[in-house]
């Protein structure tokens, strides 16, 4: 076997999606810890994972999250979300590259 070096490639669009989501999540979490109202804090902590929690509830798996703290729920939900966002961005990036090549 030859000593082939593979070039490590990444999706700029995927990374942009991931970074954007992480920044918005960080803003919500920081804001939640500056709010003195418990309901406001709950809403701000729930905001970055609301869609994922809705899907989990619709699938009937919400019982698995009952009683867990936000420090446990966030990694369980956000890590798969980041992977999915990156993959969506990578698909968009690939599609964009295909369109660009076909135009030439």
XYZ file of C-alpha atoms in Angstrom:
104
model
C 0.000 0.000 0.000
C 1.190 3.456 -0.874
C 1.732 6.229 1.580
C -1.202 8.317 0.408
C -1.989 11.414 2.382
C -5.658 12.210 2.441
C -6.596 15.837 2.544
C -8.825 16.639 5.490
C -11.824 18.519 4.204
C -14.624 20.151 6.068
C -17.821 21.938 5.233
C -17.727 25.688 5.740
C -21.517 25.809 5.602
C -21.776 23.014 8.175
C -19.328 24.774 10.468
C -21.251 28.031 10.037
C -24.492 26.303 11.061
C -22.814 24.743 14.106
C -21.139 27.972 15.222
C -24.342 29.983 14.735
C -26.364 27.486 16.801
C -23.715 27.393 19.542
C -23.595 31.193 19.740
C -27.385 31.453 19.996
C -27.429 28.717 22.634
C -24.694 30.409 24.633
C -26.557 33.726 24.502
C -29.749 32.077 25.785
C -27.935 30.273 28.611
C -26.055 33.383 29.739
C -29.239 35.431 29.554
C -31.102 32.770 31.568
C -28.623 33.082 34.413
C -29.041 36.863 34.516
C -32.853 36.708 34.766
C -34.334 36.607 38.256
C -37.772 35.378 37.146
C -37.949 31.544 37.330
C -40.378 31.317 34.397
C -38.158 33.536 32.267
C -35.141 31.430 33.174
C -37.001 28.250 32.209
C -38.086 29.709 28.863
C -34.586 30.920 28.015
C -33.032 27.560 28.909
C -35.670 25.712 26.902
C -35.452 27.966 23.842
C -32.345 26.415 22.177
C -33.721 22.878 22.525
C -37.465 23.513 22.122
C -37.797 21.972 18.657
C -35.793 18.918 19.629
C -37.877 18.458 22.791
C -41.059 18.711 20.705
C -39.811 15.944 18.403
C -38.784 13.824 21.392
C -42.216 14.346 22.944
C -43.970 13.480 19.677
C -41.966 10.251 19.452
C -42.949 9.386 23.028
C -39.456 9.530 24.527
C -40.004 12.577 26.750
C -40.364 10.272 29.771
C -36.635 9.589 29.536
C -35.920 13.252 30.280
C -38.249 13.696 33.266
C -36.285 14.621 36.372
C -33.046 15.369 34.536
C -31.312 18.698 35.031
C -30.557 21.087 32.197
C -26.875 20.188 32.540
C -27.739 16.623 31.531
C -30.421 17.427 28.958
C -28.319 19.927 27.003
C -25.512 17.530 25.990
C -28.017 14.764 25.240
C -29.870 17.029 22.836
C -27.304 19.530 21.589
C -24.552 17.108 20.531
C -26.803 15.202 18.090
C -28.222 18.542 16.936
C -24.728 19.801 16.121
C -23.992 16.640 14.134
C -27.253 16.994 12.199
C -26.670 20.708 11.540
C -23.149 19.974 10.294
C -24.428 17.218 7.995
C -27.146 19.492 6.590
C -24.523 22.156 5.962
C -22.227 19.601 4.325
C -25.048 18.474 2.023
C -25.797 22.090 1.087
C -22.088 22.655 0.500
C -21.846 19.548 -1.721
C -24.944 20.559 -3.655
C -23.521 24.052 -4.130
C -20.223 22.602 -5.401
C -22.066 20.341 -7.857
C -24.013 23.316 -9.203
C -20.822 25.352 -9.489
C -19.018 22.576 -11.399
C -21.970 22.047 -13.750
C -22.065 25.757 -14.640
C -18.484 25.711 -15.908
